[in-house]
Each structure stands twice: as C-alpha cells, then as structure tokens.
C-alpha cells in the first residue's frame, strides 16, 4: 500500500502504558464496572467521564494554588531583601553623620 494505513498493532499501547492506564482508573474510579478498557480506548459508563474531569480540574487547581503560593513567597522574600538593604544603607548614612558630628565636636573641644 502507500504507507498511510496504520494497523491496530501499530497503535496498540505497550504493556507499561496499558498498566499505567489501569492504575489511574483504579485510583480514580473504584468500581471496575463503571469503565471498560479496550485495545486502544477506555469506555466509560454515563457520568464517569465527568468524575474523571472533576478530579483532573481539582488537581490542576490545587497545583496552580501551590505554584502561586510559592511564587508569592519568592516575591515577598525579594521585597524584604530590598527593604533590608535599604535600611542598612540608611543606618550606614546615619552612623556616618553621627560620627562626623562626634569628630567635629571632639576637634572643637580639643582645639
């Protein structure tokens, strides 16, 4: 033929892929009667697809919340580091001014 024909053996999942699919189904849908695994497809009874979608969207949502929480922490730590650096600069400037006044006062006193 012309090479466009793909047989079932060409698209059949490997044993590892098949076992992974079964494991995911076992974790998500406890009742084995609610789905049937074919050679290349999984067939769900009514409503089971919605359950799987709900669990998937819940997982994505919790993942997004975790990423946002961690990123906010990074931003706050960076902001705090900038504030600390600014405080150190102000303290250095203030101490230098105090030291200059002290030196000037001592020079006047001992002059």
PDB file of N, CA and C in Angstrom:
ATOM      1  N   UNK A   1       0.840  -1.179   0.000  1.00  0.00           N
ATOM      2  CA  UNK A   1       0.000   0.000   0.000  1.00  0.00           C
ATOM      3  C   UNK A   1       0.883   1.239   0.000  1.00  0.00           C
ATOM      4  N   UNK A   2       0.276   2.388   0.245  1.00  0.00           N
ATOM      5  CA  UNK A   2       1.015   3.640   0.151  1.00  0.00           C
ATOM      6  C   UNK A   2       1.614   4.086   1.481  1.00  0.00           C
ATOM      7  N   UNK A   3       1.496   3.311   2.559  1.00  0.00           N
ATOM      8  CA  UNK A   3       2.130   3.665   3.825  1.00  0.00           C
ATOM      9  C   UNK A   3       1.246   4.479   4.745  1.00  0.00           C
ATOM     10  N   UNK A   4       0.042   4.888   4.292  1.00  0.00           N
ATOM     11  CA  UNK A   4      -0.866   5.664   5.117  1.00  0.00           C
ATOM     12  C   UNK A   4      -1.699   4.781   6.032  1.00  0.00           C
ATOM     13  N   UNK A   5      -1.803   3.511   5.717  1.00  0.00           N
ATOM     14  CA  UNK A   5      -2.610   2.606   6.517  1.00  0.00           C
ATOM     15  C   UNK A   5      -1.852   2.250   7.790  1.00  0.00           C
ATOM     16  N   UNK A   6      -2.527   2.428   8.899  1.00  0.00           N
ATOM     17  CA  UNK A   6      -1.925   2.094  10.177  1.00  0.00           C
ATOM     18  C   UNK A   6      -2.783   1.003  10.797  1.00  0.00           C
ATOM     19  N   UNK A   7      -2.178  -0.133  11.056  1.00  0.00           N
ATOM     20  CA  UNK A   7      -2.909  -1.246  11.634  1.00  0.00           C
ATOM     21  C   UNK A   7      -3.048  -1.090  13.134  1.00  0.00           C
ATOM     22  N   UNK A   8      -3.931  -1.909  13.739  1.00  0.00           N
ATOM     23  CA  UNK A   8      -4.156  -1.860  15.178  1.00  0.00           C
ATOM     24  C   UNK A   8      -2.883  -2.183  15.938  1.00  0.00           C
ATOM     25  N   UNK A   9      -2.055  -3.049  15.386  1.00  0.00           N
ATOM     26  CA  UNK A   9      -0.811  -3.411  16.066  1.00  0.00           C
ATOM     27  C   UNK A   9       0.144  -2.222  16.130  1.00  0.00           C
ATOM     28  N   UNK A  10       0.044  -1.303  15.162  1.00  0.00           N
ATOM     29  CA  UNK A  10       0.929  -0.140  15.143  1.00  0.00           C
ATOM     30  C   UNK A  10       0.576   0.887  16.207  1.00  0.00           C
ATOM     31  N   UNK A  11      -0.700   0.978  16.593  1.00  0.00           N
ATOM     32  CA  UNK A  11      -1.120   1.974  17.563  1.00  0.00           C
ATOM     33  C   UNK A  11      -1.451   1.366  18.921  1.00  0.00           C
ATOM     34  N   UNK A  12      -1.333   0.076  19.052  1.00  0.00           N
ATOM     35  CA  UNK A  12      -1.638  -0.580  20.325  1.00  0.00           C
ATOM     36  C   UNK A  12      -0.663  -0.091  21.393  1.00  0.00           C
ATOM     37  N   UNK A  13      -1.190   0.185  22.585  1.00  0.00           N
ATOM     38  CA  UNK A  13      -0.310   0.658  23.653  1.00  0.00           C
ATOM     39  C   UNK A  13       0.624  -0.452  24.126  1.00  0.00           C
ATOM     40  N   UNK A  14       1.737  -0.039  24.650  1.00  0.00           N
ATOM     41  CA  UNK A  14       2.659  -1.015  25.221  1.00  0.00           C
ATOM     42  C   UNK A  14       2.055  -1.544  26.517  1.00  0.00           C
ATOM     43  N   UNK A  15       2.621  -2.594  27.022  1.00  0.00           N
ATOM     44  CA  UNK A  15       2.132  -3.192  28.265  1.00  0.00           C
ATOM     45  C   UNK A  15       2.246  -2.194  29.424  1.00  0.00           C
ATOM     46  N   UNK A  16       3.337  -1.451  29.466  1.00  0.00           N
ATOM     47  CA  UNK A  16       3.532  -0.462  30.526  1.00  0.00           C
ATOM     48  C   UNK A  16       2.468   0.633  30.448  1.00  0.00           C
ATOM     49  N   UNK A  17       2.166   1.090  29.252  1.00  0.00           N
ATOM     50  CA  UNK A  17       1.141   2.117  29.081  1.00  0.00           C
ATOM     51  C   UNK A  17      -0.222   1.583  29.495  1.00  0.00           C
ATOM     52  N   UNK A  18      -0.509   0.349  29.125  1.00  0.00           N
ATOM     53  CA  UNK A  18      -1.776  -0.282  29.464  1.00  0.00           C
ATOM     54  C   UNK A  18      -1.906  -0.408  30.987  1.00  0.00           C
ATOM     55  N   UNK A  19      -0.848  -0.836  31.649  1.00  0.00           N
ATOM     56  CA  UNK A  19      -0.871  -0.984  33.102  1.00  0.00           C
ATOM     57  C   UNK A  19      -1.010   0.373  33.793  1.00  0.00           C
ATOM     58  N   UNK A  20      -0.349   1.384  33.260  1.00  0.00           N
ATOM     59  CA  UNK A  20      -0.469   2.734  33.813  1.00  0.00           C
ATOM     60  C   UNK A  20      -1.913   3.223  33.708  1.00  0.00           C
ATOM     61  N   UNK A  21      -2.521   3.001  32.572  1.00  0.00           N
ATOM     62  CA  UNK A  21      -3.913   3.399  32.355  1.00  0.00           C
ATOM     63  C   UNK A  21      -4.821   2.687  33.362  1.00  0.00           C
ATOM     64  N   UNK A  22      -4.626   1.404  33.536  1.00  0.00           N
ATOM     65  CA  UNK A  22      -5.436   0.651  34.501  1.00  0.00           C
ATOM     66  C   UNK A  22      -5.231   1.179  35.919  1.00  0.00           C
ATOM     67  N   UNK A  23      -4.007   1.496  36.270  1.00  0.00           N
ATOM     68  CA  UNK A  23      -3.702   2.005  37.615  1.00  0.00           C
ATOM     69  C   UNK A  23      -4.392   3.342  37.860  1.00  0.00           C
ATOM     70  N   UNK A  24      -4.346   4.220  36.886  1.00  0.00           N
ATOM     71  CA  UNK A  24      -5.010   5.522  37.008  1.00  0.00           C
ATOM     72  C   UNK A  24      -6.511   5.325  37.181  1.00  0.00           C
ATOM     73  N   UNK A  25      -7.084   4.423  36.396  1.00  0.00           N
ATOM     74  CA  UNK A  25      -8.517   4.157  36.505  1.00  0.00           C
ATOM     75  C   UNK A  25      -8.863   3.578  37.869  1.00  0.00           C
ATOM     76  N   UNK A  26      -8.041   2.684  38.386  1.00  0.00           N
ATOM     77  CA  UNK A  26      -8.298   2.094  39.701  1.00  0.00           C
ATOM     78  C   UNK A  26      -8.267   3.159  40.798  1.00  0.00           C
ATOM     79  N   UNK A  27      -7.335   4.108  40.673  1.00  0.00           N
ATOM     80  CA  UNK A  27      -7.227   5.158  41.679  1.00  0.00           C
ATOM     81  C   UNK A  27      -8.391   6.143  41.612  1.00  0.00           C
ATOM     82  N   UNK A  28      -8.850   6.436  40.409  1.00  0.00           N
ATOM     83  CA  UNK A  28      -9.884   7.448  40.234  1.00  0.00           C
ATOM     84  C   UNK A  28     -11.303   6.889  40.323  1.00  0.00           C
ATOM     85  N   UNK A  29     -11.501   5.716  39.807  1.00  0.00           N
ATOM     86  CA  UNK A  29     -12.829   5.100  39.800  1.00  0.00           C
ATOM     87  C   UNK A  29     -12.738   3.739  40.474  1.00  0.00           C
ATOM     88  N   UNK A  30     -13.228   3.667  41.694  1.00  0.00           N
ATOM     89  CA  UNK A  30     -13.084   2.440  42.474  1.00  0.00           C
ATOM     90  C   UNK A  30     -13.875   1.277  41.875  1.00  0.00           C
ATOM     91  N   UNK A  31     -15.019   1.540  41.298  1.00  0.00           N
ATOM     92  CA  UNK A  31     -15.879   0.478  40.769  1.00  0.00           C
ATOM     93  C   UNK A  31     -15.458   0.108  39.349  1.00  0.00           C
ATOM     94  N   UNK A  32     -14.921  -1.096  39.195  1.00  0.00           N
ATOM     95  CA  UNK A  32     -14.459  -1.534  37.875  1.00  0.00           C
ATOM     96  C   UNK A  32     -15.595  -1.694  36.879  1.00  0.00           C
ATOM     97  N   UNK A  33     -16.822  -1.765  37.353  1.00  0.00           N
ATOM     98  CA  UNK A  33     -17.976  -1.893  36.465  1.00  0.00           C
ATOM     99  C   UNK A  33     -18.343  -0.599  35.773  1.00  0.00           C
ATOM    100  N   UNK A  34     -17.694   0.504  36.153  1.00  0.00           N
ATOM    101  CA  UNK A  34     -18.023   1.806  35.578  1.00  0.00           C
ATOM    102  C   UNK A  34     -17.194   2.141  34.336  1.00  0.00           C
ATOM    103  N   UNK A  35     -16.278   1.280  33.982  1.00  0.00           N
ATOM    104  CA  UNK A  35     -15.464   1.503  32.788  1.00  0.00           C
ATOM    105  C   UNK A  35     -15.017   0.156  32.227  1.00  0.00           C
ATOM    106  N   UNK A  36     -14.639   0.193  30.964  1.00  0.00           N
ATOM    107  CA  UNK A  36     -14.108  -0.996  30.315  1.00  0.00           C
ATOM    108  C   UNK A  36     -12.938  -0.555  29.443  1.00  0.00           C
ATOM    109  N   UNK A  37     -11.851  -1.284  29.535  1.00  0.00           N
ATOM    110  CA  UNK A  37     -10.653  -0.931  28.789  1.00  0.00           C
ATOM    111  C   UNK A  37     -10.602  -1.780  27.529  1.00  0.00           C
ATOM    112  N   UNK A  38     -10.556  -1.089  26.387  1.00  0.00           N
ATOM    113  CA  UNK A  38     -10.411  -1.782  25.118  1.00  0.00           C
ATOM    114  C   UNK A  38      -8.946  -1.829  24.725  1.00  0.00           C
ATOM    115  N   UNK A  39      -8.696  -2.177  23.470  1.00  0.00           N
ATOM    116  CA  UNK A  39      -7.323  -2.278  23.000  1.00  0.00           C
ATOM    117  C   UNK A  39      -6.651  -0.909  22.942  1.00  0.00           C
ATOM    118  N   UNK A  40      -7.381   0.089  22.433  1.00  0.00           N
ATOM    119  CA  UNK A  40      -6.794   1.425  22.314  1.00  0.00           C
ATOM    120  C   UNK A  40      -7.646   2.505  22.958  1.00  0.00           C
ATOM    121  N   UNK A  41      -8.777   2.128  23.574  1.00  0.00           N
ATOM    122  CA  UNK A  41      -9.677   3.129  24.158  1.00  0.00           C
ATOM    123  C   UNK A  41     -10.164   2.666  25.518  1.00  0.00           C
ATOM    124  N   UNK A  42     -10.649   3.624  26.291  1.00  0.00           N
ATOM    125  CA  UNK A  42     -11.322   3.330  27.547  1.00  0.00           C
ATOM    126  C   UNK A  42     -12.765   3.783  27.386  1.00  0.00           C
ATOM    127  N   UNK A  43     -13.677   2.901  27.721  1.00  0.00           N
ATOM    128  CA  UNK A  43     -15.100   3.199  27.592  1.00  0.00           C
ATOM    129  C   UNK A  43     -15.679   3.401  28.985  1.00  0.00           C
ATOM    130  N   UNK A  44     -16.341   4.568  29.193  1.00  0.00           N
ATOM    131  CA  UNK A  44     -16.916   4.902  30.486  1.00  0.00           C
ATOM    132  C   UNK A  44     -18.424   4.760  30.452  1.00  0.00           C
ATOM    133  N   UNK A  45     -18.995   4.409  31.597  1.00  0.00           N
ATOM    134  CA  UNK A  45     -20.450   4.464  31.745  1.00  0.00           C
ATOM    135  C   UNK A  45     -20.827   5.925  31.965  1.00  0.00           C
ATOM    136  N   UNK A  46     -22.123   6.198  31.850  1.00  0.00           N
ATOM    137  CA  UNK A  46     -22.613   7.575  31.963  1.00  0.00           C
ATOM    138  C   UNK A  46     -22.153   8.199  33.280  1.00  0.00           C
ATOM    139  N   UNK A  47     -21.636   9.411  33.208  1.00  0.00           N
ATOM    140  CA  UNK A  47     -21.250  10.165  34.387  1.00  0.00           C
ATOM    141  C   UNK A  47     -19.819   9.951  34.845  1.00  0.00           C
ATOM    142  N   UNK A  48     -19.178   8.894  34.404  1.00  0.00           N
ATOM    143  CA  UNK A  48     -17.826   8.599  34.875  1.00  0.00           C
ATOM    144  C   UNK A  48     -16.803   9.569  34.293  1.00  0.00           C
ATOM    145  N   UNK A  49     -17.034   9.981  33.062  1.00  0.00           N
ATOM    146  CA  UNK A  49     -16.120  10.949  32.439  1.00  0.00           C
ATOM    147  C   UNK A  49     -16.133  12.257  33.233  1.00  0.00           C
ATOM    148  N   UNK A  50     -17.335  12.657  33.690  1.00  0.00           N
ATOM    149  CA  UNK A  50     -17.455  13.893  34.472  1.00  0.00           C
ATOM    150  C   UNK A  50     -16.689  13.771  35.791  1.00  0.00           C
ATOM    151  N   UNK A  51     -16.737  12.611  36.417  1.00  0.00           N
ATOM    152  CA  UNK A  51     -15.996  12.400  37.659  1.00  0.00           C
ATOM    153  C   UNK A  51     -14.500  12.536  37.405  1.00  0.00           C
ATOM    154  N   UNK A  52     -14.029  11.915  36.326  1.00  0.00           N
ATOM    155  CA  UNK A  52     -12.608  12.000  35.985  1.00  0.00           C
ATOM    156  C   UNK A  52     -12.213  13.453  35.687  1.00  0.00           C
ATOM    157  N   UNK A  53     -13.052  14.171  34.954  1.00  0.00           N
ATOM    158  CA  UNK A  53     -12.780  15.581  34.628  1.00  0.00           C
ATOM    159  C   UNK A  53     -12.738  16.429  35.888  1.00  0.00           C
ATOM    160  N   UNK A  54     -13.655  16.168  36.819  1.00  0.00           N
ATOM    161  CA  UNK A  54     -13.695  16.933  38.058  1.00  0.00           C
ATOM    162  C   UNK A  54     -12.409  16.717  38.853  1.00  0.00           C
ATOM    163  N   UNK A  55     -11.960  15.475  38.934  1.00  0.00           N
ATOM    164  CA  UNK A  55     -10.721  15.184  39.650  1.00  0.00           C
ATOM    165  C   UNK A  55      -9.521  15.828  38.963  1.00  0.00           C
ATOM    166  N   UNK A  56      -9.521  15.808  37.628  1.00  0.00           N
ATOM    167  CA  UNK A  56      -8.423  16.422  36.874  1.00  0.00           C
ATOM    168  C   UNK A  56      -8.393  17.928  37.103  1.00  0.00           C
ATOM    169  N   UNK A  57      -9.563  18.563  37.037  1.00  0.00           N
ATOM    170  CA  UNK A  57      -9.597  20.015  37.220  1.00  0.00           C
ATOM    171  C   UNK A  57      -9.237  20.379  38.659  1.00  0.00           C
ATOM    172  N   UNK A  58      -9.639  19.548  39.623  1.00  0.00           N
ATOM    173  CA  UNK A  58      -9.272  19.783  41.021  1.00  0.00           C
ATOM    174  C   UNK A  58      -7.758  19.686  41.200  1.00  0.00           C
ATOM    175  N   UNK A  59      -7.141  18.725  40.542  1.00  0.00           N
ATOM    176  CA  UNK A  59      -5.687  18.573  40.611  1.00  0.00           C
ATOM    177  C   UNK A  59      -4.981  19.784  40.010  1.00  0.00           C
ATOM    178  N   UNK A  60      -5.464  20.247  38.843  1.00  0.00           N
ATOM    179  CA  UNK A  60      -4.866  21.426  38.222  1.00  0.00           C
ATOM    180  C   UNK A  60      -5.037  22.654  39.110  1.00  0.00           C
ATOM    181  N   UNK A  61      -6.213  22.781  39.720  1.00  0.00           N
ATOM    182  CA  UNK A  61      -6.470  23.939  40.572  1.00  0.00           C
ATOM    183  C   UNK A  61      -5.547  23.928  41.794  1.00  0.00           C
ATOM    184  N   UNK A  62      -5.418  22.778  42.430  1.00  0.00           N
ATOM    185  CA  UNK A  62      -4.551  22.717  43.609  1.00  0.00           C
ATOM    186  C   UNK A  62      -3.093  22.937  43.215  1.00  0.00           C
ATOM    187  N   UNK A  63      -2.707  22.467  42.030  1.00  0.00           N
ATOM    188  CA  UNK A  63      -1.342  22.702  41.558  1.00  0.00           C
ATOM    189  C   UNK A  63      -1.107  24.193  41.309  1.00  0.00           C
ATOM    190  N   UNK A  64      -2.084  24.844  40.700  1.00  0.00           N
ATOM    191  CA  UNK A  64      -1.960  26.277  40.436  1.00  0.00           C
ATOM    192  C   UNK A  64      -1.867  27.064  41.735  1.00  0.00           C
ATOM    193  N   UNK A  65      -2.668  26.684  42.721  1.00  0.00           N
ATOM    194  CA  UNK A  65      -2.644  27.368  44.010  1.00  0.00           C
ATOM    195  C   UNK A  65      -1.278  27.185  44.668  1.00  0.00           C
ATOM    196  N   UNK A  66      -0.711  25.988  44.578  1.00  0.00           N
ATOM    197  CA  UNK A  66       0.610  25.735  45.163  1.00  0.00           C
ATOM    198  C   UNK A  66       1.680  26.577  44.477  1.00  0.00           C
ATOM    199  N   UNK A  67       1.627  26.636  43.160  1.00  0.00           N
ATOM    200  CA  UNK A  67       2.602  27.437  42.415  1.00  0.00           C
ATOM    201  C   UNK A  67       2.467  28.910  42.788  1.00  0.00           C
ATOM    202  N   UNK A  68       1.222  29.403  42.855  1.00  0.00           N
ATOM    203  CA  UNK A  68       1.002  30.803  43.232  1.00  0.00           C
ATOM    204  C   UNK A  68       1.509  31.084  44.638  1.00  0.00           C
ATOM    205  N   UNK A  69       1.246  30.164  45.574  1.00  0.00           N
ATOM    206  CA  UNK A  69       1.689  30.334  46.958  1.00  0.00           C
ATOM    207  C   UNK A  69       3.213  30.420  47.022  1.00  0.00           C
ATOM    208  N   UNK A  70       3.886  29.513  46.315  1.00  0.00           N
ATOM    209  CA  UNK A  70       5.346  29.522  46.322  1.00  0.00           C
ATOM    210  C   UNK A  70       5.898  30.778  45.663  1.00  0.00           C
ATOM    211  N   UNK A  71       5.289  31.201  44.567  1.00  0.00           N
ATOM    212  CA  UNK A  71       5.766  32.396  43.876  1.00  0.00           C
ATOM    213  C   UNK A  71       5.570  33.642  44.724  1.00  0.00           C
ATOM    214  N   UNK A  72       4.418  33.733  45.408  1.00  0.00           N
ATOM    215  CA  UNK A  72       4.197  34.879  46.290  1.00  0.00           C
ATOM    216  C   UNK A  72       5.259  34.928  47.383  1.00  0.00           C
ATOM    217  N   UNK A  73       5.645  33.768  47.895  1.00  0.00           N
ATOM    218  CA  UNK A  73       6.707  33.714  48.897  1.00  0.00           C
ATOM    219  C   UNK A  73       8.019  34.246  48.351  1.00  0.00           C
ATOM    220  N   UNK A  74       8.342  33.871  47.105  1.00  0.00           N
ATOM    221  CA  UNK A  74       9.570  34.357  46.466  1.00  0.00           C
ATOM    222  C   UNK A  74       9.522  35.878  46.341  1.00  0.00           C
ATOM    223  N   UNK A  75       8.393  36.400  45.887  1.00  0.00           N
ATOM    224  CA  UNK A  75       8.256  37.845  45.698  1.00  0.00           C
ATOM    225  C   UNK A  75       8.392  38.580  47.035  1.00  0.00           C
ATOM    226  N   UNK A  76       7.760  38.051  48.088  1.00  0.00           N
ATOM    227  CA  UNK A  76       7.836  38.701  49.401  1.00  0.00           C
ATOM    228  C   UNK A  76       9.270  38.667  49.930  1.00  0.00           C
ATOM    229  N   UNK A  77       9.961  37.528  49.768  1.00  0.00           N
ATOM    230  CA  UNK A  77      11.351  37.453  50.234  1.00  0.00           C
ATOM    231  C   UNK A  77      12.242  38.425  49.479  1.00  0.00           C
ATOM    232  N   UNK A  78      12.040  38.562  48.167  1.00  0.00           N
ATOM    233  CA  UNK A  78      12.825  39.523  47.384  1.00  0.00           C
ATOM    234  C   UNK A  78      12.544  40.950  47.845  1.00  0.00           C
ATOM    235  N   UNK A  79      11.275  41.243  48.078  1.00  0.00           N
ATOM    236  CA  UNK A  79      10.894  42.581  48.537  1.00  0.00           C
ATOM    237  C   UNK A  79      11.505  42.866  49.905  1.00  0.00           C
ATOM    238  N   UNK A  80      11.446  41.889  50.785  1.00  0.00           N
ATOM    239  CA  UNK A  80      12.021  42.064  52.120  1.00  0.00           C
ATOM    240  C   UNK A  80      13.525  42.261  52.047  1.00  0.00           C
ATOM    241  N   UNK A  81      14.189  41.545  51.152  1.00  0.00           N
ATOM    242  CA  UNK A  81      15.640  41.709  50.990  1.00  0.00           C
ATOM    243  C   UNK A  81      15.963  43.129  50.523  1.00  0.00           C
ATOM    244  N   UNK A  82      15.141  43.694  49.623  1.00  0.00           N
ATOM    245  CA  UNK A  82      15.358  45.079  49.177  1.00  0.00           C
ATOM    246  C   UNK A  82      15.181  46.049  50.339  1.00  0.00           C
ATOM    247  N   UNK A  83      14.164  45.822  51.167  1.00  0.00           N
ATOM    248  CA  UNK A  83      13.923  46.690  52.320  1.00  0.00           C
ATOM    249  C   UNK A  83      15.103  46.611  53.283  1.00  0.00           C
ATOM    250  N   UNK A  84      15.591  45.413  53.544  1.00  0.00           N
ATOM    251  CA  UNK A  84      16.721  45.242  54.458  1.00  0.00           C
ATOM    252  C   UNK A  84      17.949  45.972  53.925  1.00  0.00           C
ATOM    253  N   UNK A  85      18.215  45.843  52.608  1.00  0.00           N
ATOM    254  CA  UNK A  85      19.358  46.551  52.018  1.00  0.00           C
ATOM    255  C   UNK A  85      19.196  48.059  52.160  1.00  0.00           C
ATOM    256  N   UNK A  86      17.986  48.559  51.961  1.00  0.00           N
ATOM    257  CA  UNK A  86      17.740  49.999  52.086  1.00  0.00           C
ATOM    258  C   UNK A  86      17.944  50.461  53.528  1.00  0.00           C
ATOM    259  N   UNK A  87      17.490  49.665  54.489  1.00  0.00           N
ATOM    260  CA  UNK A  87      17.670  50.007  55.903  1.00  0.00           C
ATOM    261  C   UNK A  87      19.152  50.044  56.249  1.00  0.00           C
ATOM    262  N   UNK A  88      19.915  49.089  55.741  1.00  0.00           N
ATOM    263  CA  UNK A  88      21.352  49.057  56.006  1.00  0.00           C
ATOM    264  C   UNK A  88      22.022  50.314  55.449  1.00  0.00           C
ATOM    265  N   UNK A  89      21.623  50.732  54.263  1.00  0.00           N
ATOM    266  CA  UNK A  89      22.186  51.949  53.666  1.00  0.00           C
ATOM    267  C   UNK A  89      21.843  53.165  54.535  1.00  0.00           C
ATOM    268  N   UNK A  90      20.582  53.247  54.985  1.00  0.00           N
ATOM    269  CA  UNK A  90      20.189  54.366  55.838  1.00  0.00           C
ATOM    270  C   UNK A  90      20.944  54.353  57.173  1.00  0.00           C
ATOM    271  N   UNK A  91      21.103  53.165  57.744  1.00  0.00           N
ATOM    272  CA  UNK A  91      21.853  53.070  59.001  1.00  0.00           C
ATOM    273  C   UNK A  91      23.302  53.493  58.797  1.00  0.00           C
ATOM    274  N   UNK A  92      23.903  53.078  57.693  1.00  0.00           N
ATOM    275  CA  UNK A  92      25.289  53.460  57.400  1.00  0.00           C
ATOM    276  C   UNK A  92      25.391  54.973  57.270  1.00  0.00           C
ATOM    277  N   UNK A  93      24.462  55.565  56.539  1.00  0.00           N
ATOM    278  CA  UNK A  93      24.468  57.016  56.353  1.00  0.00           C
ATOM    279  C   UNK A  93      24.295  57.730  57.696  1.00  0.00           C
ATOM    280  N   UNK A  94      23.343  57.265  58.527  1.00  0.00           N
ATOM    281  CA  UNK A  94      23.078  57.895  59.815  1.00  0.00           C
ATOM    282  C   UNK A  94      24.298  57.783  60.735  1.00  0.00           C
ATOM    283  N   UNK A  95      24.906  56.604  60.780  1.00  0.00           N
ATOM    284  CA  UNK A  95      26.085  56.418  61.631  1.00  0.00           C
ATOM    285  C   UNK A  95      27.248  57.303  61.154  1.00  0.00           C
ATOM    286  N   UNK A  96      27.388  57.429  59.826  1.00  0.00           N
ATOM    287  CA  UNK A  96      28.446  58.294  59.297  1.00  0.00           C
ATOM    288  C   UNK A  96      28.202  59.738  59.717  1.00  0.00           C
ATOM    289  N   UNK A  97      26.945  60.192  59.638  1.00  0.00           N
ATOM    290  CA  UNK A  97      26.624  61.563  60.066  1.00  0.00           C
ATOM    291  C   UNK A  97      26.909  61.748  61.548  1.00  0.00           C
ATOM    292  N   UNK A  98      26.529  60.770  62.372  1.00  0.00           N
ATOM    293  CA  UNK A  98      26.791  60.861  63.821  1.00  0.00           C
ATOM    294  C   UNK A  98      28.290  60.882  64.098  1.00  0.00           C
ATOM    295  N   UNK A  99      29.050  60.058  63.392  1.00  0.00           N
ATOM    296  CA  UNK A  99      30.498  60.014  63.586  1.00  0.00           C
ATOM    297  C   UNK A  99      31.133  61.340  63.173  1.00  0.00           C
ATOM    298  N   UNK A 100      30.672  61.947  62.072  1.00  0.00           N
ATOM    299  CA  UNK A 100      31.201  63.233  61.633  1.00  0.00           C
ATOM    300  C   UNK A 100      30.927  64.311  62.684  1.00  0.00           C
ATOM    301  N   UNK A 101      29.728  64.294  63.255  1.00  0.00           N
ATOM    302  CA  UNK A 101      29.400  65.265  64.301  1.00  0.00           C
ATOM    303  C   UNK A 101      30.280  65.058  65.528  1.00  0.00           C
ATOM    304  N   UNK A 102      30.495  63.791  65.897  1.00  0.00           N
ATOM    305  CA  UNK A 102      31.334  63.494  67.051  1.00  0.00           C
ATOM    306  C   UNK A 102      32.766  63.964  66.817  1.00  0.00           C
ATOM    307  N   UNK A 103      33.286  63.679  65.626  1.00  0.00           N
ATOM    308  CA  UNK A 103      34.653  64.109  65.298  1.00  0.00           C
ATOM    309  C   UNK A 103      34.748  65.626  65.325  1.00  0.00           C
ATOM    310  N   UNK A 104      33.755  66.308  64.724  1.00  0.00           N
ATOM    311  CA  UNK A 104      33.747  67.775  64.724  1.00  0.00           C
ATOM    312  C   UNK A 104      33.691  68.314  66.156  1.00  0.00           C
ATOM    313  N   UNK A 105      32.861  67.687  66.992  1.00  0.00           N
ATOM    314  CA  UNK A 105      32.734  68.117  68.376  1.00  0.00           C
ATOM    315  C   UNK A 105      34.030  67.901  69.140  1.00  0.00           C
ATOM    316  N   UNK A 106      34.680  66.759  68.922  1.00  0.00           N
ATOM    317  CA  UNK A 106      35.950  66.484  69.598  1.00  0.00           C
ATOM    318  C   UNK A 106      37.034  67.451  69.119  1.00  0.00           C
ATOM    319  N   UNK A 107      37.038  67.801  67.848  1.00  0.00           N
ATOM    320  CA  UNK A 107      38.046  68.741  67.314  1.00  0.00           C
ATOM    321  C   UNK A 107      37.863  70.125  67.937  1.00  0.00           C
ATOM    322  N   UNK A 108      36.583  70.523  68.072  1.00  0.00           N
ATOM    323  CA  UNK A 108      36.337  71.835  68.705  1.00  0.00           C
ATOM    324  C   UNK A 108      36.727  71.816  70.162  1.00  0.00           C
ATOM    325  N   UNK A 109      36.452  70.720  70.825  1.00  0.00           N
ATOM    326  CA  UNK A 109      36.738  70.606  72.245  1.00  0.00           C
ATOM    327  C   UNK A 109      38.240  70.593  72.520  1.00  0.00           C
ATOM    328  N   UNK A 110      38.991  69.915  71.685  1.00  0.00           N
ATOM    329  CA  UNK A 110      40.458  69.772  71.907  1.00  0.00           C
ATOM    330  C   UNK A 110      41.265  70.777  71.096  1.00  0.00           C
ATOM    331  N   UNK A 111      40.646  71.710  70.461  1.00  0.00           N
ATOM    332  CA  UNK A 111      41.388  72.673  69.653  1.00  0.00           C
ATOM    333  C   UNK A 111      41.964  73.814  70.447  1.00  0.00           C
TER     334      UNK A 111
END
